[in-house]
Amino acid sequence: MKAQNPIFNHPILKLLQKCHSLNTLKQVHAQMLTTGLALHTYCLSHLLTISSKLASTYALTIFSSIPNPTVFLYNTLISSFTSHSSQIHLAFSLYNRILAHKTLQPNSFTFPSLFKACCGSGHWFQYGPPLHAHVLKFLEPPYDHFVQASLLNFYAKYGRLCVSRCLFDQISEPDLATWNTLLAAYARSASHSYSTSLEDADLSLEALYLFCDMQMSRRRPNEVTLVALISACSNLGALSQGVWTHCYLLRNNLKLNRFVGTALVDMYSKCGCLNLACQLFDQLTDRDTFCYNAMIGGFAVHGHGNQALELYRKMKFEGLVPDSATFVVSMFACSHVGLVEEGLEIFESMKKVYGMEPKLEHHGCLIDILGRAGRLKEAEERLKDMPMKPNAILWRSLLGAARIHGNLEVGEVALKHLVELEPETSGNYVLLSNMYASIARWNDVKRVRKLMKSHGVNKLPGFSLVEIDGAMHEFLTSDKTHPFSKEIYLKIGDINRRLQEFGHNPRTSEVLFDVEEEEKEDALSYHSERLAIAFALIASPSSLPIRIIKNLRVCGDCHVFTKLISAAYQRDIIVRDRNRFHHFKDGSCSCLDYW
Ligand code: ZN
Ligand code: ZN
């Protein structure tokens, strides 16, 4: 047995463990040389590990003096180098020495630390795939668990979900950490913002399916698993799945820790249940900046700017330091309710009070605040004076503001930049053509449309998600693929007749041109959210609010349409579009038509 070998308890090794300076290390090293301990692989590996922490050059000198280092010794030094980001290049140069060696080759213990190192910083992605090729070349399947896990981790970290999934499926009995890695990767890739794209929705659904598989495999989830699951629900607006997860947590005595709490606050607010989000937020005892960000963001998208700012102040009062995201959500809150001065003050405080250099997204919020409030010239000047190059999002926000305020001059400038930055995005052309249409400059409308065609632009398809009895239903514009399609179209006919009694006429002037990002023409009645609403009216009990998630902005006509439905059918309808929430109730909307 190992423990009986006197070398493992040798007093010099104990001294080695206590070395905290290069000088003492050198003394111990000298003793190891005189006693012959330095010839022993086990002792050498300790010496290498400790010296790599104190002085990498000294570690390399020791290593070079070893006559025939084994792969074990290479692995030891590689592993200790990879735990310091400044020494990763040394690890890789040692790895290259193994490859160049005539008789040695890397083994299962060589790769995990190298993959871990590749996860460290952005530009190491280039080293991962070639390393993967080496795994295939040098190792025999079935691969060691640590090799598999490190590969999976690496691809998940860089958002290469297909590869991660493929690797995952090859693992016969994944452990909890492995399940969590993949679940978190699905949830993380999908939940970057309030906008939900079709791909994001698919990824989130994939996370939910994966969780079902996990349950079938009888692997017990922990808090980390639930955070991933809840994030997926937030992104899908899958309220009942989210509530189920919350209940699961309570039933199974899992901890409502900060991370789970923050995820739940975010989920409830993104699913339209701001009250539940607030209740939960109040329950959490050790709230950190992330918790506050989730709640401030919740108030912001629901259009409660003042409450968002109140919370922002409270957070500072409690001694928490706002981070980059706090500034984004707080300014977002200001922009949606027209709190211009407050927003400007927050922006200025970033640098003055917190010594933080505003990033692109903060400048974006500022442009949005000024633009929405009609201070277009000021917004344009700020854009031009930015220390970095403005991206398309910023120009689009200026263009949107120019359209709301009918400022063609600024709109044209913004569009010029936009078309340069992203010639293939339809929304840009549509916004400008809307603007020309609103002042009846039809020739310019035609010109923009032509420009759009010449760039070969395709429109982004609009889609809506609605949850009925825990199942998500997805609709595209004029979609006829749903099994209840026939009933849905009949219902739309019904609705249109009933709304006409309420005095609704489709705004024909807008039919052609006020298409936020969707083609209207005769598709007007069949914008995805209308199909989703019609289906919900057929399929869900009349007392429940209808919750819809849409990937684009709601168009003007659908906004009117939904307001009327909320009155005619006495149903609350909550729509989360690309920008914010709309709570439709008794014929009006919480956004007060400012969106
Ligand atoms: Zn619409
Ligand atoms: Zn609204």
Coordinates of C-alpha atoms and ligand atoms in Angstrom, one line a residue:
M1 CA 0.0 0.0 0.0
K2 CA 1.1 3.5 -0.8
A3 CA 0.8 4.8 2.7
Q4 CA 3.5 2.3 3.9
N5 CA 6.2 3.8 1.7
P6 CA 8.3 6.0 4.0
I7 CA 8.9 8.5 1.2
F8 CA 5.3 9.7 1.4
N9 CA 5.8 10.9 4.9
H10 CA 9.3 12.1 4.5
P11 CA 10.0 15.2 6.6
I12 CA 11.5 17.1 3.7
L13 CA 8.3 16.7 1.7
K14 CA 6.5 18.3 4.7
L15 CA 8.9 21.2 4.5
L16 CA 8.3 21.5 0.8
Q17 CA 4.5 21.9 1.4
K18 CA 5.3 24.9 3.7
C19 CA 7.5 26.7 1.1
H20 CA 6.1 30.2 0.5
S21 CA 9.2 31.9 -1.1
L22 CA 11.6 31.0 -3.8
N23 CA 14.5 31.1 -1.3
T24 CA 13.1 28.5 1.0
L25 CA 12.1 26.4 -2.0
K26 CA 15.7 26.4 -3.3
Q27 CA 16.9 25.3 0.1
V28 CA 14.5 22.4 0.2
H29 CA 15.3 21.5 -3.4
A30 CA 19.0 21.3 -2.4
Q31 CA 18.1 19.0 0.5
M32 CA 16.1 16.8 -1.9
L33 CA 19.1 16.6 -4.3
T34 CA 21.5 15.6 -1.5
T35 CA 19.2 13.0 0.0
G36 CA 18.3 11.5 -3.4
L37 CA 14.6 12.3 -2.9
A38 CA 14.8 14.4 -6.2
L39 CA 15.2 11.1 -8.1
H40 CA 11.8 9.9 -7.0
T41 CA 8.9 10.7 -9.3
Y42 CA 6.4 11.3 -6.5
C43 CA 8.7 13.8 -4.8
L44 CA 9.6 15.4 -8.1
S45 CA 5.9 16.0 -9.0
H46 CA 5.4 17.8 -5.6
L47 CA 8.5 19.9 -6.2
L48 CA 7.2 20.8 -9.7
T49 CA 3.7 21.8 -8.5
I50 CA 5.0 23.9 -5.6
S51 CA 7.7 25.6 -7.7
S52 CA 5.3 26.4 -10.6
K53 CA 3.2 28.4 -8.1
L54 CA 6.2 30.3 -6.8
A55 CA 8.3 30.9 -10.0
S56 CA 7.4 29.3 -13.3
T57 CA 11.0 29.7 -14.7
Y58 CA 12.4 27.8 -11.7
A59 CA 9.9 25.1 -12.3
L60 CA 11.0 24.9 -15.9
T61 CA 14.7 24.7 -14.9
I62 CA 13.9 21.8 -12.6
F63 CA 12.0 20.1 -15.3
S64 CA 14.8 20.5 -17.8
S65 CA 17.2 18.9 -15.4
I66 CA 15.2 15.7 -15.2
P67 CA 16.9 13.2 -17.5
N68 CA 13.9 11.3 -18.9
P69 CA 10.7 13.0 -17.6
T70 CA 7.7 10.7 -17.8
V71 CA 4.3 11.7 -19.1
F72 CA 3.2 11.8 -15.5
L73 CA 5.7 14.5 -14.8
Y74 CA 4.7 16.4 -17.9
N75 CA 1.0 16.2 -16.9
T76 CA 1.8 17.4 -13.4
L77 CA 3.5 20.6 -14.6
I78 CA 1.0 21.2 -17.4
S79 CA -1.9 20.9 -14.9
S80 CA -0.3 23.4 -12.5
F81 CA 0.5 25.8 -15.3
T82 CA -3.1 25.7 -16.5
S83 CA -4.4 26.9 -13.2
H84 CA -2.9 30.4 -13.8
S85 CA -4.1 32.2 -16.8
S86 CA -0.7 33.9 -17.3
Q87 CA 1.0 30.5 -17.6
I88 CA -1.3 28.8 -20.1
H89 CA 1.2 29.3 -22.9
L90 CA 3.8 27.4 -20.9
A91 CA 1.4 24.5 -20.5
F92 CA 0.9 24.3 -24.2
S93 CA 4.6 24.5 -25.0
L94 CA 5.2 21.6 -22.6
Y95 CA 2.4 19.8 -24.4
N96 CA 4.2 20.4 -27.7
R97 CA 7.3 18.9 -26.2
I98 CA 5.4 15.7 -25.5
L99 CA 4.2 15.6 -29.1
A100 CA 7.7 16.1 -30.4
H101 CA 9.1 13.4 -28.1
K102 CA 10.0 10.1 -29.8
T103 CA 8.6 7.7 -27.3
L104 CA 6.1 9.6 -25.2
Q105 CA 2.5 10.4 -26.0
P106 CA -0.3 12.3 -24.2
N107 CA -2.7 10.3 -22.1
S108 CA -6.1 10.7 -20.4
F109 CA -4.6 12.9 -17.7
T110 CA -3.0 15.3 -20.1
F111 CA -6.2 16.6 -21.8
P112 CA -8.6 17.7 -19.0
S113 CA -6.4 20.5 -17.7
L114 CA -5.6 21.7 -21.2
F115 CA -9.3 21.9 -22.1
K116 CA -10.0 23.7 -18.9
A117 CA -7.3 26.2 -19.9
C118 CA -9.0 26.7 -23.2
C119 CA -12.2 27.7 -21.4
G120 CA -10.3 30.5 -19.7
S121 CA -10.2 33.2 -22.2
G122 CA -11.7 34.0 -25.5
H123 CA -8.8 33.5 -27.9
W124 CA -8.0 30.0 -26.7
F125 CA -10.9 28.6 -28.7
Q126 CA -8.5 28.0 -31.6
Y127 CA -6.6 25.4 -29.5
G128 CA -9.6 23.4 -28.5
P129 CA -10.7 21.7 -31.7
P130 CA -7.2 20.6 -32.6
L131 CA -6.8 19.2 -29.1
H132 CA -10.0 17.3 -29.6
A133 CA -8.5 15.8 -32.7
H134 CA -5.6 14.7 -30.6
V135 CA -7.9 13.0 -28.1
L136 CA -9.3 11.0 -31.0
K137 CA -5.8 10.2 -32.3
F138 CA -4.1 9.3 -29.0
L139 CA -6.7 7.8 -26.8
E140 CA -8.7 4.6 -27.2
P141 CA -12.4 4.7 -26.7
P142 CA -14.2 4.4 -24.3
Y143 CA -12.8 7.7 -23.1
D144 CA -12.1 8.4 -19.5
H145 CA -14.9 10.3 -17.7
F146 CA -12.7 13.4 -17.1
V147 CA -11.7 13.6 -20.7
Q148 CA -15.4 13.4 -21.8
A149 CA -16.5 15.9 -19.2
S150 CA -13.8 18.4 -20.0
L151 CA -14.5 18.2 -23.8
L152 CA -18.2 18.7 -23.1
N153 CA -17.5 21.6 -20.9
F154 CA -15.3 23.2 -23.4
Y155 CA -17.8 23.1 -26.3
A156 CA -20.7 24.1 -24.0
K157 CA -18.7 27.1 -22.8
Y158 CA -18.2 28.3 -26.4
G159 CA -21.9 27.8 -27.2
R160 CA -21.2 24.9 -29.6
L161 CA -24.3 23.1 -28.5
C162 CA -24.6 20.5 -31.2
V163 CA -21.1 19.2 -30.5
S164 CA -21.8 19.3 -26.7
R165 CA -24.9 17.3 -27.2
C166 CA -23.3 14.8 -29.4
L167 CA -20.5 14.3 -26.7
F168 CA -23.1 14.1 -24.0
D169 CA -25.0 11.4 -25.8
Q170 CA -21.9 9.3 -25.9
I171 CA -21.5 9.3 -22.1
S172 CA -23.2 6.2 -20.7
E173 CA -24.0 7.5 -17.2
P174 CA -23.6 11.2 -17.0
D175 CA -23.1 12.5 -13.5
L176 CA -25.0 15.5 -12.1
A177 CA -22.3 18.0 -13.0
T178 CA -22.4 16.8 -16.6
W179 CA -26.2 17.1 -16.8
N180 CA -25.9 20.6 -15.4
T181 CA -23.2 21.7 -17.8
L182 CA -25.4 20.9 -20.8
L183 CA -28.6 22.2 -19.3
A184 CA -26.9 25.4 -18.3
A185 CA -25.4 25.8 -21.8
Y186 CA -28.9 25.5 -23.4
A187 CA -30.4 27.9 -21.0
R188 CA -27.5 30.4 -21.2
S189 CA -27.3 30.4 -25.0
A190 CA -31.0 31.3 -25.2
S191 CA -31.4 33.9 -22.5
H192 CA -29.3 36.9 -23.4
S193 CA -32.1 39.4 -23.6
Y194 CA -35.9 40.0 -23.6
S195 CA -36.1 39.2 -27.3
T196 CA -36.7 35.6 -28.1
S197 CA -35.8 34.2 -31.5
L198 CA -36.9 30.9 -33.0
E199 CA -33.5 29.4 -32.3
D200 CA -33.6 30.6 -28.7
A201 CA -37.0 29.1 -28.2
D202 CA -35.7 25.8 -29.6
L203 CA -32.7 25.8 -27.3
S204 CA -34.9 26.5 -24.3
L205 CA -37.3 23.7 -25.3
E206 CA -34.2 21.5 -25.7
A207 CA -33.3 22.3 -22.0
L208 CA -36.8 21.3 -20.9
Y209 CA -36.7 18.0 -22.8
L210 CA -33.2 17.3 -21.4
F211 CA -34.5 17.8 -17.9
C212 CA -37.3 15.2 -18.7
D213 CA -34.5 12.8 -19.8
M214 CA -32.7 13.6 -16.6
Q215 CA -35.7 12.7 -14.5
M216 CA -36.2 9.4 -16.4
S217 CA -32.6 8.5 -15.7
R218 CA -33.4 9.1 -12.0
R219 CA -30.6 11.5 -11.5
R220 CA -31.6 13.9 -8.8
P221 CA -31.3 17.6 -9.7
N222 CA -29.8 20.2 -7.5
E223 CA -30.1 24.0 -7.3
V224 CA -27.8 24.5 -10.2
T225 CA -30.0 22.3 -12.4
L226 CA -33.1 24.3 -11.3
V227 CA -31.5 27.6 -12.2
A228 CA -30.9 26.4 -15.7
L229 CA -34.4 25.0 -16.0
I230 CA -36.0 28.3 -14.6
S231 CA -33.9 30.3 -17.1
A232 CA -35.2 28.2 -20.0
C233 CA -38.8 28.8 -18.7
S234 CA -38.2 32.6 -18.5
N235 CA -37.0 32.6 -22.1
L236 CA -40.0 30.7 -23.3
G237 CA -42.5 32.5 -21.1
A238 CA -43.4 29.0 -19.9
L239 CA -45.1 30.1 -16.7
S240 CA -46.6 26.7 -15.7
Q241 CA -43.3 24.9 -16.2
G242 CA -41.7 27.7 -14.2
V243 CA -44.2 27.4 -11.4
W244 CA -43.8 23.6 -11.5
T245 CA -40.0 24.1 -11.0
H246 CA -40.6 26.4 -8.1
C247 CA -42.9 23.8 -6.5
Y248 CA -40.4 21.1 -7.1
L249 CA -37.8 23.1 -5.3
L250 CA -40.1 23.5 -2.3
R251 CA -41.3 19.9 -2.3
N252 CA -37.8 18.5 -2.4
N253 CA -36.3 20.7 0.2
L254 CA -33.8 22.3 -2.1
K255 CA -32.5 25.7 -1.1
L256 CA -34.0 28.9 -2.3
N257 CA -30.6 30.4 -2.5
R258 CA -29.6 33.7 -4.2
F259 CA -29.1 32.1 -7.6
V260 CA -32.4 30.2 -7.6
G261 CA -34.1 33.2 -6.2
T262 CA -32.7 35.5 -8.8
A263 CA -33.7 33.1 -11.6
L264 CA -37.3 32.9 -10.2
V265 CA -37.6 36.7 -9.9
D266 CA -36.5 36.9 -13.5
M267 CA -38.8 34.1 -14.6
Y268 CA -41.9 35.5 -12.9
S269 CA -41.3 38.9 -14.3
K270 CA -40.5 37.6 -17.8
C271 CA -43.7 35.5 -17.7
G272 CA -45.7 38.6 -16.9
C273 CA -46.3 38.0 -13.2
L274 CA -44.7 41.0 -11.8
N275 CA -46.5 40.6 -8.4
L276 CA -45.1 37.2 -7.9
A277 CA -41.7 38.4 -8.8
C278 CA -42.0 41.2 -6.2
Q279 CA -43.2 38.8 -3.5
L280 CA -40.3 36.4 -4.1
F281 CA -37.8 39.3 -4.2
D282 CA -39.0 40.4 -0.8
Q283 CA -38.6 36.9 0.6
L284 CA -35.0 36.6 -0.4
T285 CA -32.7 37.3 2.5
D286 CA -29.2 37.7 1.1
R287 CA -29.9 39.8 -2.0
D288 CA -26.9 40.7 -4.1
T289 CA -26.5 43.0 -7.2
F290 CA -27.8 40.2 -9.5
C291 CA -31.0 39.9 -7.5
Y292 CA -31.6 43.6 -7.7
N293 CA -30.8 43.7 -11.4
A294 CA -33.4 41.0 -12.1
M295 CA -36.1 42.9 -10.1
I296 CA -35.2 46.4 -11.5
G297 CA -35.2 44.9 -15.0
G298 CA -38.7 43.4 -14.2
F299 CA -40.1 46.7 -13.2
A300 CA -38.5 48.3 -16.3
V301 CA -40.0 46.0 -18.9
H302 CA -43.4 46.2 -17.3
G303 CA -43.2 50.0 -17.6
H304 CA -42.9 50.8 -13.9
G305 CA -40.1 53.2 -14.3
N306 CA -40.5 54.9 -10.9
Q307 CA -40.5 51.7 -8.9
A308 CA -37.4 50.6 -10.8
L309 CA -35.6 53.7 -9.8
E310 CA -36.8 53.5 -6.3
L311 CA -35.3 50.0 -6.1
Y312 CA -32.1 51.2 -7.7
R313 CA -31.8 53.8 -4.9
K314 CA -32.6 51.2 -2.3
M315 CA -29.9 48.9 -3.6
K316 CA -27.3 51.6 -3.3
F317 CA -28.6 52.5 0.2
E318 CA -28.1 48.9 1.2
G319 CA -24.4 49.3 0.3
L320 CA -24.5 47.2 -2.9
V321 CA -22.4 48.5 -5.8
P322 CA -24.3 48.7 -9.1
D323 CA -22.6 46.8 -11.9
S324 CA -22.7 47.3 -15.7
A325 CA -26.1 45.4 -15.9
T326 CA -27.6 47.5 -13.2
F327 CA -27.0 50.7 -15.2
V328 CA -28.5 49.1 -18.3
V329 CA -31.7 48.0 -16.6
S330 CA -32.1 51.3 -14.7
M331 CA -31.6 53.4 -17.8
F332 CA -34.0 51.1 -19.7
A333 CA -36.6 51.8 -17.0
C334 CA -36.1 55.6 -17.5
S335 CA -36.4 55.4 -21.3
H336 CA -39.7 53.5 -21.3
V337 CA -41.5 56.0 -19.2
G338 CA -39.8 59.2 -20.3
L339 CA -37.7 59.9 -17.2
V340 CA -35.1 61.8 -19.2
E341 CA -33.2 63.7 -16.5
E342 CA -33.1 60.7 -14.2
G343 CA -31.6 58.6 -17.0
L344 CA -29.0 61.2 -17.9
E345 CA -28.0 61.4 -14.2
I346 CA -27.5 57.6 -14.0
F347 CA -25.4 57.7 -17.1
E348 CA -23.2 60.5 -15.7
S349 CA -22.9 58.8 -12.3
M350 CA -21.3 55.8 -13.9
K351 CA -18.0 57.5 -14.5
K352 CA -18.2 60.3 -11.8
V353 CA -19.3 58.2 -8.9
Y354 CA -18.3 54.6 -9.8
G355 CA -15.3 55.2 -12.0
M356 CA -16.8 53.0 -14.6
E357 CA -16.3 53.7 -18.3
P358 CA -19.7 53.4 -20.1
K359 CA -19.9 50.6 -22.6
L360 CA -21.7 50.4 -25.9
E361 CA -24.9 49.2 -24.3
H362 CA -24.9 52.2 -21.9
H363 CA -24.5 54.7 -24.7
G364 CA -27.3 52.8 -26.4
C365 CA -29.6 53.4 -23.4
L366 CA -28.7 57.0 -23.4
I367 CA -29.5 57.4 -27.1
D368 CA -32.8 55.6 -26.5
I369 CA -33.8 57.9 -23.6
L370 CA -33.0 61.1 -25.6
G371 CA -34.5 59.8 -28.8
R372 CA -37.8 58.6 -27.3
A373 CA -38.2 61.9 -25.5
G374 CA -37.8 63.7 -28.9
R375 CA -34.4 65.2 -28.2
L376 CA -33.2 63.8 -31.5
K377 CA -30.4 66.3 -32.4
E378 CA -28.9 65.7 -29.0
A379 CA -29.1 62.0 -29.4
E380 CA -27.5 62.2 -32.8
E381 CA -24.6 64.3 -31.5
R382 CA -24.0 61.9 -28.6
L383 CA -23.9 59.1 -31.1
K384 CA -21.3 60.9 -33.1
D385 CA -19.2 61.8 -30.1
M386 CA -19.1 58.3 -28.6
P387 CA -15.6 57.0 -27.9
M388 CA -16.4 53.7 -29.7
K389 CA -18.0 53.0 -33.1
P390 CA -21.8 52.9 -32.7
N391 CA -23.3 49.5 -33.7
A392 CA -26.5 48.9 -35.7
I393 CA -28.6 48.7 -32.5
L394 CA -27.8 52.3 -31.6
W395 CA -28.6 53.6 -35.1
R396 CA -31.8 51.6 -35.2
S397 CA -32.9 53.1 -31.9
L398 CA -32.2 56.6 -33.3
L399 CA -34.1 55.7 -36.5
G400 CA -37.0 54.4 -34.4
A401 CA -37.1 57.6 -32.4
A402 CA -36.9 59.7 -35.6
R403 CA -39.9 57.8 -36.9
I404 CA -42.0 58.3 -33.7
H405 CA -41.2 62.0 -33.8
G406 CA -41.5 62.3 -37.6
N407 CA -37.9 63.7 -38.0
L408 CA -36.9 62.7 -41.5
E409 CA -33.6 64.4 -41.5
V410 CA -32.3 62.4 -38.5
G411 CA -34.0 59.3 -39.8
E412 CA -32.2 59.4 -43.1
V413 CA -28.8 59.8 -41.4
A414 CA -29.5 56.8 -39.2
L415 CA -30.7 54.7 -42.1
K416 CA -27.6 55.4 -44.1
H417 CA -25.4 54.1 -41.3
L418 CA -27.7 51.1 -40.8
V419 CA -27.7 50.0 -44.3
E420 CA -23.9 50.1 -44.3
L421 CA -23.7 48.1 -41.1
E422 CA -26.3 45.5 -41.9
P423 CA -27.5 45.6 -45.5
E424 CA -29.5 42.5 -45.2
T425 CA -31.8 43.5 -42.3
S426 CA -35.3 44.3 -43.4
G427 CA -36.4 46.2 -40.3
N428 CA -34.2 49.2 -41.3
Y429 CA -35.8 49.7 -44.7
V430 CA -39.2 49.1 -43.3
L431 CA -38.8 51.8 -40.6
L432 CA -37.7 54.4 -43.1
S433 CA -40.4 53.5 -45.6
N434 CA -43.0 53.8 -42.8
M435 CA -41.7 57.2 -42.1
Y436 CA -42.0 58.4 -45.7
A437 CA -45.5 56.8 -45.9
S438 CA -46.7 58.7 -42.8
I439 CA -46.1 62.0 -44.6
A440 CA -47.3 60.6 -47.9
R441 CA -43.9 60.7 -49.7
W442 CA -44.8 57.7 -51.9
N443 CA -42.0 58.1 -54.3
D444 CA -39.5 57.7 -51.5
V445 CA -41.4 54.8 -50.2
K446 CA -41.0 53.1 -53.6
R447 CA -37.3 54.0 -53.7
V448 CA -36.6 52.4 -50.3
R449 CA -38.5 49.3 -51.2
K450 CA -36.5 49.0 -54.4
L451 CA -33.3 49.5 -52.5
M452 CA -34.4 46.8 -50.2
K453 CA -35.1 44.4 -53.1
S454 CA -31.7 45.2 -54.6
H455 CA -30.0 44.1 -51.4
G456 CA -31.9 40.9 -51.6
V457 CA -33.4 41.5 -48.2
N458 CA -35.7 38.9 -46.6
K459 CA -37.9 39.7 -43.8
L460 CA -37.4 38.2 -40.4
P461 CA -40.4 35.9 -39.8
G462 CA -42.7 36.9 -37.0
F463 CA -43.7 34.3 -34.5
S464 CA -45.6 34.0 -31.3
L465 CA -45.6 31.5 -28.5
V466 CA -48.5 30.8 -26.2
E467 CA -48.7 28.3 -23.4
I468 CA -51.9 26.3 -23.0
D469 CA -52.1 23.6 -20.3
G470 CA -48.3 23.5 -19.9
A471 CA -47.7 23.0 -23.6
M472 CA -46.1 25.6 -25.8
H473 CA -47.8 26.4 -29.1
E474 CA -45.9 28.2 -31.8
F475 CA -47.4 30.3 -34.6
L476 CA -45.8 32.0 -37.6
T477 CA -47.5 34.7 -39.6
S478 CA -50.4 33.1 -41.7
D479 CA -49.4 29.8 -40.2
K480 CA -51.6 26.9 -41.3
T481 CA -49.6 24.1 -39.7
H482 CA -51.3 23.9 -36.3
P483 CA -53.6 20.9 -35.9
F484 CA -56.5 23.2 -34.9
S485 CA -55.7 25.5 -37.8
K486 CA -59.2 25.3 -39.3
E487 CA -60.9 26.3 -36.0
I488 CA -58.4 29.1 -35.4
Y489 CA -59.1 30.7 -38.8
L490 CA -62.9 30.4 -38.2
K491 CA -62.4 32.0 -34.8
I492 CA -60.5 34.9 -36.4
G493 CA -63.4 35.5 -38.7
D494 CA -65.7 35.5 -35.6
I495 CA -63.4 37.9 -33.8
N496 CA -63.2 40.3 -36.7
R497 CA -67.0 40.5 -37.0
R498 CA -67.4 41.0 -33.3
L499 CA -64.7 43.7 -33.2
Q500 CA -66.4 45.5 -36.1
E501 CA -69.4 45.9 -33.8
F502 CA -66.9 47.5 -31.4
G503 CA -66.0 49.9 -34.2
H504 CA -62.8 48.4 -35.3
N505 CA -61.6 49.1 -38.8
P506 CA -58.2 47.8 -39.8
R507 CA -56.1 50.8 -40.4
T508 CA -55.8 50.4 -44.1
S509 CA -53.3 53.2 -44.6
E510 CA -51.0 51.3 -42.3
V511 CA -51.7 48.0 -44.0
L512 CA -49.1 48.7 -46.6
F513 CA -46.6 50.6 -44.7
D514 CA -46.8 50.6 -41.0
V515 CA -45.3 47.2 -40.8
E516 CA -42.9 47.3 -37.9
E517 CA -41.0 44.4 -39.3
E518 CA -43.7 42.2 -40.7
E519 CA -45.2 42.2 -44.1
K520 CA -48.8 43.2 -43.6
E521 CA -50.7 43.4 -46.9
D522 CA -53.5 40.7 -46.6
A523 CA -51.6 39.0 -43.9
L524 CA -52.8 41.6 -41.5
S525 CA -55.4 39.4 -39.9
Y526 CA -53.0 36.6 -39.6
H527 CA -50.1 38.1 -37.7
S528 CA -48.8 35.4 -35.4
E529 CA -50.1 36.9 -32.2
R530 CA -53.6 37.0 -33.6
L531 CA -53.4 33.3 -34.4
A532 CA -52.1 32.7 -30.9
I533 CA -54.8 34.8 -29.3
A534 CA -57.6 33.1 -31.3
F535 CA -56.2 29.7 -30.3
A536 CA -56.0 30.7 -26.6
L537 CA -59.6 31.9 -26.8
I538 CA -60.7 28.5 -28.1
A539 CA -58.5 26.3 -26.0
S540 CA -58.1 27.8 -22.5
P541 CA -60.6 28.5 -19.7
S542 CA -62.1 31.9 -20.0
S543 CA -60.9 33.1 -16.5
L544 CA -57.2 32.8 -17.2
P545 CA -55.2 35.6 -18.7
I546 CA -53.6 34.8 -22.1
R547 CA -49.9 35.1 -22.2
I548 CA -48.1 35.6 -25.4
I549 CA -44.4 36.0 -26.4
K550 CA -43.6 37.5 -29.7
N551 CA -40.2 37.9 -31.3
L552 CA -40.8 41.2 -33.1
R553 CA -42.4 44.4 -32.0
V554 CA -46.2 44.4 -31.9
C555 CA -47.5 46.3 -34.9
G556 CA -49.9 49.3 -34.4
D557 CA -52.9 47.5 -35.8
C558 CA -52.4 44.3 -33.7
H559 CA -52.0 46.6 -30.7
V560 CA -55.5 48.1 -31.3
F561 CA -56.9 44.7 -32.1
T562 CA -55.6 43.2 -28.9
K563 CA -56.9 46.1 -26.8
L564 CA -60.4 45.6 -28.3
I565 CA -60.3 41.8 -27.7
S566 CA -59.5 42.4 -24.0
A567 CA -62.7 44.4 -23.8
A568 CA -65.0 42.4 -26.1
Y569 CA -64.0 39.1 -24.6
Q570 CA -63.3 40.3 -21.1
R571 CA -59.9 38.6 -21.1
D572 CA -56.6 39.9 -19.8
I573 CA -53.9 39.5 -22.5
I574 CA -50.2 39.9 -21.7
V575 CA -47.9 40.2 -24.6
R576 CA -44.1 40.2 -24.3
D577 CA -42.7 41.6 -27.5
R578 CA -39.2 42.3 -28.5
N579 CA -39.0 45.5 -26.3
R580 CA -41.4 45.2 -23.4
F581 CA -44.6 43.9 -21.8
H582 CA -48.1 45.0 -22.8
H583 CA -50.8 44.2 -20.3
F584 CA -54.1 44.5 -22.2
K585 CA -57.1 44.9 -19.9
D586 CA -60.6 46.3 -20.5
G587 CA -59.7 47.9 -23.8
S588 CA -56.4 49.6 -22.8
C589 CA -52.8 48.7 -22.6
S590 CA -50.3 49.2 -19.8
C591 CA -47.8 50.8 -22.2
L592 CA -50.3 53.7 -22.8
D593 CA -49.5 53.3 -26.5
Y594 CA -45.9 54.4 -25.8
W595 CA -43.8 51.5 -27.1
Ligands
ZN1 ZN -49.4 42.9 -36.3
ZN2 ZN -49.1 48.2 -25.3

